[in-house]
mmCIF file of C-alpha atoms in Angstrom:
data_model
loop_
_atom_site.group_PDB
_atom_site.id
_atom_site.type_symbol
_atom_site.label_atom_id
_atom_site.label_comp_id
_atom_site.label_asym_id
_atom_site.label_seq_id
_atom_site.Cartn_x
_atom_site.Cartn_y
_atom_site.Cartn_z
ATOM 1 C CA UNK A 58 -55.351 -13.994 96.732
ATOM 2 C CA UNK A 59 -55.455 -13.343 93.115
ATOM 3 C CA UNK A 60 -53.836 -9.837 93.637
ATOM 4 C CA UNK A 61 -51.103 -11.601 95.527
ATOM 5 C CA UNK A 62 -50.443 -14.160 92.683
ATOM 6 C CA UNK A 63 -50.343 -11.279 90.179
ATOM 7 C CA UNK A 64 -47.775 -9.383 92.156
ATOM 8 C CA UNK A 65 -45.706 -12.438 92.416
ATOM 9 C CA UNK A 66 -46.000 -13.251 88.844
ATOM 10 C CA UNK A 67 -45.242 -9.500 87.969
ATOM 11 C CA UNK A 68 -42.120 -9.729 90.167
ATOM 12 C CA UNK A 69 -40.930 -12.822 88.705
ATOM 13 C CA UNK A 70 -41.196 -11.135 85.120
ATOM 14 C CA UNK A 71 -39.230 -8.187 86.222
ATOM 15 C CA UNK A 72 -36.421 -10.543 87.450
ATOM 16 C CA UNK A 73 -36.151 -12.347 84.122
ATOM 17 C CA UNK A 74 -36.064 -9.066 82.157
ATOM 18 C CA UNK A 75 -33.321 -7.639 84.581
ATOM 19 C CA UNK A 76 -31.038 -10.627 83.955
ATOM 20 C CA UNK A 77 -28.482 -10.440 81.153
ATOM 21 C CA UNK A 78 -29.092 -12.166 77.840
ATOM 22 C CA UNK A 79 -26.851 -14.954 78.388
ATOM 23 C CA UNK A 80 -27.268 -15.823 81.963
ATOM 24 C CA UNK A 81 -27.866 -18.924 84.271
ATOM 25 C CA UNK A 82 -31.080 -19.145 86.456
ATOM 26 C CA UNK A 83 -29.600 -21.687 88.892
ATOM 27 C CA UNK A 84 -26.573 -24.166 89.523
ATOM 28 C CA UNK A 85 -27.704 -26.738 87.152
ATOM 29 C CA UNK A 86 -28.450 -24.091 84.275
ATOM 30 C CA UNK A 87 -24.982 -22.802 84.629
ATOM 31 C CA UNK A 88 -23.450 -26.248 84.514
ATOM 32 C CA UNK A 89 -25.529 -26.904 81.322
ATOM 33 C CA UNK A 90 -24.557 -23.826 79.713
ATOM 34 C CA UNK A 91 -20.864 -23.768 80.749
ATOM 35 C CA UNK A 92 -20.391 -27.277 79.793
ATOM 36 C CA UNK A 93 -21.941 -26.828 76.403
ATOM 37 C CA UNK A 94 -19.953 -23.747 75.725
ATOM 38 C CA UNK A 95 -16.569 -25.450 76.938
ATOM 39 C CA UNK A 96 -17.060 -28.610 74.766
ATOM 40 C CA UNK A 97 -17.786 -26.199 71.697
ATOM 41 C CA UNK A 98 -14.731 -24.397 72.330
ATOM 42 C CA UNK A 99 -12.463 -27.685 72.321
ATOM 43 C CA UNK A 100 -14.354 -29.342 69.297
ATOM 44 C CA UNK A 101 -14.595 -26.082 67.133
ATOM 45 C CA UNK A 102 -10.849 -25.567 67.785
ATOM 46 C CA UNK A 103 -10.073 -29.101 66.769
ATOM 47 C CA UNK A 104 -11.815 -28.508 63.478
ATOM 48 C CA UNK A 105 -10.074 -25.380 62.845
ATOM 49 C CA UNK A 106 -6.566 -26.332 63.561
ATOM 50 C CA UNK A 107 -6.494 -28.283 60.374
ATOM 51 C CA UNK A 108 -8.429 -25.668 58.053
ATOM 52 C CA UNK A 109 -6.887 -22.375 59.398
ATOM 53 C CA UNK A 110 -4.075 -20.634 57.784
ATOM 54 C CA UNK A 111 -3.084 -17.601 59.851
ATOM 55 C CA UNK A 112 -0.468 -18.920 62.378
ATOM 56 C CA UNK A 113 -2.103 -16.675 65.124
ATOM 57 C CA UNK A 114 -5.409 -18.161 64.692
ATOM 58 C CA UNK A 115 -3.673 -21.674 64.783
ATOM 59 C CA UNK A 116 -2.025 -20.792 67.946
ATOM 60 C CA UNK A 117 -5.326 -19.509 69.330
ATOM 61 C CA UNK A 118 -7.070 -22.703 68.573
ATOM 62 C CA UNK A 119 -4.447 -24.891 70.352
ATOM 63 C CA UNK A 120 -4.655 -22.650 73.483
ATOM 64 C CA UNK A 121 -8.376 -23.036 73.430
ATOM 65 C CA UNK A 122 -8.188 -26.834 73.418
ATOM 66 C CA UNK A 123 -5.501 -26.656 76.057
ATOM 67 C CA UNK A 124 -7.477 -24.203 78.519
ATOM 68 C CA UNK A 125 -10.962 -25.290 77.953
ATOM 69 C CA UNK A 126 -10.028 -29.089 78.291
ATOM 70 C CA UNK A 127 -8.662 -28.104 81.705
ATOM 71 C CA UNK A 128 -11.714 -25.823 82.550
ATOM 72 C CA UNK A 129 -13.996 -28.626 81.474
ATOM 73 C CA UNK A 130 -12.350 -31.103 83.562
ATOM 74 C CA UNK A 131 -12.602 -29.053 86.671
ATOM 75 C CA UNK A 132 -16.325 -28.276 85.955
ATOM 76 C CA UNK A 133 -16.882 -31.927 85.417
ATOM 77 C CA UNK A 134 -15.234 -32.460 88.893
ATOM 78 C CA UNK A 135 -17.261 -29.950 90.849
ATOM 79 C CA UNK A 136 -20.428 -31.002 89.090
ATOM 80 C CA UNK A 137 -20.063 -34.372 90.379
ATOM 81 C CA UNK A 138 -19.348 -33.240 94.138
ATOM 82 C CA UNK A 139 -22.297 -31.246 93.932
ATOM 83 C CA UNK A 140 -24.497 -34.073 92.327
ATOM 84 C CA UNK A 141 -25.500 -32.077 89.272
ATOM 85 C CA UNK A 142 -25.711 -33.408 86.076
ATOM 86 C CA UNK A 143 -23.524 -32.644 82.917
ATOM 87 C CA UNK A 144 -25.127 -32.404 79.462
ATOM 88 C CA UNK A 145 -24.633 -35.651 77.438
ATOM 89 C CA UNK A 146 -24.582 -33.667 74.128
ATOM 90 C CA UNK A 147 -24.299 -30.311 72.605
ATOM 91 C CA UNK A 148 -27.412 -28.239 71.941
ATOM 92 C CA UNK A 149 -28.812 -27.901 68.367
ATOM 93 C CA UNK A 150 -27.312 -24.335 67.895
ATOM 94 C CA UNK A 151 -23.859 -25.438 68.841
ATOM 95 C CA UNK A 152 -24.018 -28.660 66.804
ATOM 96 C CA UNK A 153 -25.241 -26.585 63.605
ATOM 97 C CA UNK A 154 -22.007 -24.179 63.959
ATOM 98 C CA UNK A 155 -19.954 -27.024 64.312
ATOM 99 C CA UNK A 156 -21.283 -28.886 61.324
ATOM 100 C CA UNK A 157 -20.730 -25.589 59.189
ATOM 101 C CA UNK A 158 -17.044 -25.842 60.258
ATOM 102 C CA UNK A 159 -16.822 -29.290 59.161
ATOM 103 C CA UNK A 160 -18.599 -29.072 55.997
ATOM 104 C CA UNK A 161 -16.815 -25.680 54.889
ATOM 105 C CA UNK A 162 -13.756 -25.613 52.665
ATOM 106 C CA UNK A 163 -10.508 -24.420 54.063
ATOM 107 C CA UNK A 164 -9.481 -21.926 54.938
ATOM 108 C CA UNK A 165 -11.823 -21.445 58.013
ATOM 109 C CA UNK A 166 -10.022 -18.462 59.417
ATOM 110 C CA UNK A 167 -12.784 -15.930 59.255
ATOM 111 C CA UNK A 168 -15.783 -18.265 60.141
ATOM 112 C CA UNK A 169 -13.698 -19.667 62.951
ATOM 113 C CA UNK A 170 -12.847 -16.356 64.405
ATOM 114 C CA UNK A 171 -16.270 -14.811 64.252
ATOM 115 C CA UNK A 172 -17.586 -18.192 65.887
ATOM 116 C CA UNK A 173 -15.041 -17.616 68.679
ATOM 117 C CA UNK A 174 -15.947 -14.021 69.120
ATOM 118 C CA UNK A 175 -19.418 -14.723 69.660
ATOM 119 C CA UNK A 176 -18.816 -17.726 71.757
ATOM 120 C CA UNK A 177 -16.532 -15.717 74.243
ATOM 121 C CA UNK A 178 -18.907 -12.759 74.395
ATOM 122 C CA UNK A 179 -21.577 -15.306 75.610
ATOM 123 C CA UNK A 180 -18.901 -17.117 77.973
ATOM 124 C CA UNK A 181 -17.906 -14.038 79.579
ATOM 125 C CA UNK A 182 -21.482 -12.830 80.218
ATOM 126 C CA UNK A 183 -22.390 -16.258 81.349
ATOM 127 C CA UNK A 184 -19.542 -16.245 84.004
ATOM 128 C CA UNK A 185 -19.576 -12.658 85.094
ATOM 129 C CA UNK A 186 -23.538 -13.099 86.107
ATOM 130 C CA UNK A 187 -22.682 -16.317 88.021
ATOM 131 C CA UNK A 188 -19.358 -15.109 89.553
ATOM 132 C CA UNK A 189 -21.560 -12.277 91.165
ATOM 133 C CA UNK A 190 -24.905 -13.861 91.826
ATOM 134 C CA UNK A 191 -24.469 -17.648 91.736
ATOM 135 C CA UNK A 192 -26.294 -19.795 94.084
ATOM 136 C CA UNK A 193 -23.828 -22.543 94.640
ATOM 137 C CA UNK A 194 -20.616 -21.607 96.363
ATOM 138 C CA UNK A 195 -18.076 -24.098 94.683
ATOM 139 C CA UNK A 196 -19.498 -23.329 91.114
ATOM 140 C CA UNK A 197 -19.325 -19.635 92.034
ATOM 141 C CA UNK A 198 -15.842 -19.977 92.936
ATOM 142 C CA UNK A 199 -15.146 -21.898 89.909
ATOM 143 C CA UNK A 200 -16.887 -19.096 87.786
ATOM 144 C CA UNK A 201 -14.734 -16.246 89.624
ATOM 145 C CA UNK A 202 -11.517 -18.299 89.044
ATOM 146 C CA UNK A 203 -12.250 -19.211 85.428
ATOM 147 C CA UNK A 204 -13.328 -15.600 84.420
ATOM 148 C CA UNK A 205 -10.116 -13.835 83.959
ATOM 149 C CA UNK A 206 -8.905 -16.379 81.528
ATOM 150 C CA UNK A 207 -12.285 -16.007 79.479
ATOM 151 C CA UNK A 208 -11.793 -12.348 79.286
ATOM 152 C CA UNK A 209 -8.119 -13.145 78.230
ATOM 153 C CA UNK A 210 -9.370 -15.257 75.275
ATOM 154 C CA UNK A 211 -12.031 -12.675 74.406
ATOM 155 C CA UNK A 212 -9.151 -10.010 73.973
ATOM 156 C CA UNK A 213 -7.105 -12.450 71.994
ATOM 157 C CA UNK A 214 -9.752 -13.159 69.465
ATOM 158 C CA UNK A 215 -10.632 -9.456 69.221
ATOM 159 C CA UNK A 216 -7.133 -8.470 68.553
ATOM 160 C CA UNK A 217 -6.614 -11.316 65.871
ATOM 161 C CA UNK A 218 -10.203 -10.229 64.399
ATOM 162 C CA UNK A 219 -8.756 -6.535 64.050
ATOM 163 C CA UNK A 220 -5.568 -7.644 62.609
ATOM 164 C CA UNK A 221 -7.033 -9.811 60.004
ATOM 165 C CA UNK A 222 -9.700 -7.120 59.093
ATOM 166 C CA UNK A 223 -6.985 -4.657 58.758
ATOM 167 C CA UNK A 224 -4.864 -7.070 56.600
ATOM 168 C CA UNK A 225 -7.723 -7.874 54.235
ATOM 169 C CA UNK A 226 -8.703 -4.099 53.910
ATOM 170 C CA UNK A 227 -5.186 -3.574 52.791
ATOM 171 C CA UNK A 228 -4.828 -6.245 50.628
ATOM 172 C CA UNK A 229 -8.064 -5.777 48.630
ATOM 173 C CA UNK A 230 -8.084 -2.625 46.771
ATOM 174 C CA UNK A 231 -11.722 -3.007 45.621
ATOM 175 C CA UNK A 232 -12.950 -2.917 49.284
ATOM 176 C CA UNK A 233 -12.801 0.510 51.295
ATOM 177 C CA UNK A 234 -10.207 0.301 54.145
ATOM 178 C CA UNK A 235 -11.854 0.010 57.621
ATOM 179 C CA UNK A 236 -9.780 1.079 60.533
ATOM 180 C CA UNK A 237 -11.083 -1.025 63.607
ATOM 181 C CA UNK A 238 -10.483 -1.014 67.138
ATOM 182 C CA UNK A 239 -11.140 -3.024 70.338
ATOM 183 C CA UNK A 240 -14.525 -1.197 70.321
ATOM 184 C CA UNK A 241 -15.415 -0.706 66.716
ATOM 185 C CA UNK A 242 -18.197 1.754 66.090
ATOM 186 C CA UNK A 243 -18.114 2.053 62.261
ATOM 187 C CA UNK A 244 -20.535 4.726 60.479
ATOM 188 C CA UNK A 245 -21.407 2.032 57.967
ATOM 189 C CA UNK A 246 -21.527 -1.782 58.404
ATOM 190 C CA UNK A 247 -18.452 -3.403 57.143
ATOM 191 C CA UNK A 248 -18.804 -5.949 54.029
ATOM 192 C CA UNK A 249 -17.497 -9.464 54.651
ATOM 193 C CA UNK A 250 -18.382 -13.126 54.993
ATOM 194 C CA UNK A 251 -20.883 -13.311 57.825
ATOM 195 C CA UNK A 252 -21.065 -16.295 59.886
ATOM 196 C CA UNK A 253 -23.753 -15.078 62.137
ATOM 197 C CA UNK A 254 -27.196 -16.946 61.750
ATOM 198 C CA UNK A 255 -30.229 -14.831 61.626
ATOM 199 C CA UNK A 256 -31.120 -15.936 65.147
ATOM 200 C CA UNK A 257 -27.655 -14.819 66.461
ATOM 201 C CA UNK A 258 -27.666 -11.531 64.646
ATOM 202 C CA UNK A 259 -31.218 -10.905 65.874
ATOM 203 C CA UNK A 260 -29.960 -11.850 69.599
ATOM 204 C CA UNK A 261 -27.043 -9.376 69.199
ATOM 205 C CA UNK A 262 -29.138 -6.492 67.996
ATOM 206 C CA UNK A 263 -31.537 -7.000 70.905
ATOM 207 C CA UNK A 264 -28.618 -7.339 73.324
ATOM 208 C CA UNK A 265 -27.835 -3.819 72.200
ATOM 209 C CA UNK A 266 -31.185 -2.483 73.538
ATOM 210 C CA UNK A 267 -33.253 -2.755 70.235
ATOM 211 C CA UNK A 268 -36.795 -4.286 70.422
ATOM 212 C CA UNK A 269 -39.418 -5.330 67.843
ATOM 213 C CA UNK A 270 -36.550 -6.691 65.592
ATOM 214 C CA UNK A 271 -38.100 -7.667 62.320
ATOM 215 C CA UNK A 272 -37.118 -10.537 60.087
ATOM 216 C CA UNK A 273 -33.547 -10.061 59.034
ATOM 217 C CA UNK A 274 -32.139 -10.566 55.386
ATOM 218 C CA UNK A 275 -28.327 -11.018 54.483
ATOM 219 C CA UNK A 276 -27.448 -8.971 51.500
ATOM 220 C CA UNK A 277 -24.747 -9.717 49.043
ATOM 221 C CA UNK A 278 -22.316 -8.021 50.975
ATOM 222 C CA UNK A 279 -22.668 -10.440 54.262
ATOM 223 C CA UNK A 280 -24.662 -7.879 56.210
ATOM 224 C CA UNK A 281 -27.886 -8.580 57.928
ATOM 225 C CA UNK A 282 -30.601 -5.831 57.492
ATOM 226 C CA UNK A 283 -34.045 -5.219 58.771
ATOM 227 C CA UNK A 284 -36.114 -3.087 61.120
ATOM 228 C CA UNK A 285 -35.938 -2.303 64.835
ATOM 229 C CA UNK A 286 -37.328 0.090 67.614
ATOM 230 C CA UNK A 287 -35.175 1.897 70.237
ATOM 231 C CA UNK A 288 -36.053 4.796 72.128
ATOM 232 C CA UNK A 289 -39.705 4.945 70.947
ATOM 233 C CA UNK A 290 -38.422 4.940 67.160
ATOM 234 C CA UNK A 291 -38.415 2.472 64.422
ATOM 235 C CA UNK A 292 -35.215 2.433 62.359
ATOM 236 C CA UNK A 293 -33.424 0.632 59.747
ATOM 237 C CA UNK A 294 -30.885 -1.638 61.561
ATOM 238 C CA UNK A 295 -27.721 -3.478 60.123
ATOM 239 C CA UNK A 296 -25.309 -6.151 61.415
ATOM 240 C CA UNK A 297 -21.957 -6.910 59.766
ATOM 241 C CA UNK A 298 -19.668 -9.874 60.097
ATOM 242 C CA UNK A 299 -17.755 -8.022 62.912
ATOM 243 C CA UNK A 300 -20.798 -7.839 64.982
ATOM 244 C CA UNK A 301 -21.111 -4.106 64.496
ATOM 245 C CA UNK A 302 -24.532 -2.732 64.691
ATOM 246 C CA UNK A 303 -25.392 0.293 62.471
ATOM 247 C CA UNK A 304 -28.813 1.878 62.712
ATOM 248 C CA UNK A 305 -30.618 4.421 60.428
ATOM 249 C CA UNK A 306 -28.811 3.185 57.350
ATOM 250 C CA UNK A 307 -30.475 1.211 54.382
#
């Protein structure tokens, strides 16, 4: 009997380890995460509208308000029909990020863009997983229908981030120009104001396949630095404001 319980426990651990970093365990968990993410998109974009200067960023923020309000309303309707509860408030992490936007002085273009890049990476991961393996048919259909829009948003914000990075590099003669693409892989981390928290930076590094991530320290160039293991080797690790991960460089 003990052996059976041990095998069941080990199987459960294997399932957890195999799941994506940002995934839903069941229908209620999906509703919780999708609702919080959707509200964060709307609330952060409302704050950004009055504190960003780039017209492309302003238009993106307006689109987030419209698209995510529509998706949030649909999710609320389905959740009600399925007797599932919507969270009454944002979680601590999203509240903290909203407060940073409220407290920060304009312009907020770069912090808002970086928050949106991270948020849409999480959203696409969540909806992809549930669209494939969801345990509730109406919610699974909702995830499948909403996923293309989230992917479009992700492409839009990545393009905006690339354009703004290229413009900043060209305008600042003291900063080496860095050519970025939709899938950037620079040989060195890119300096810039970094909106990732230490926990977010650590999660991103772990999602890239690293383990044993040490305490991270952000240097005066906005780069999170520390140590991590991969393929059995311990190496210096760095994460820049664009989310690029560079290993082997101090």
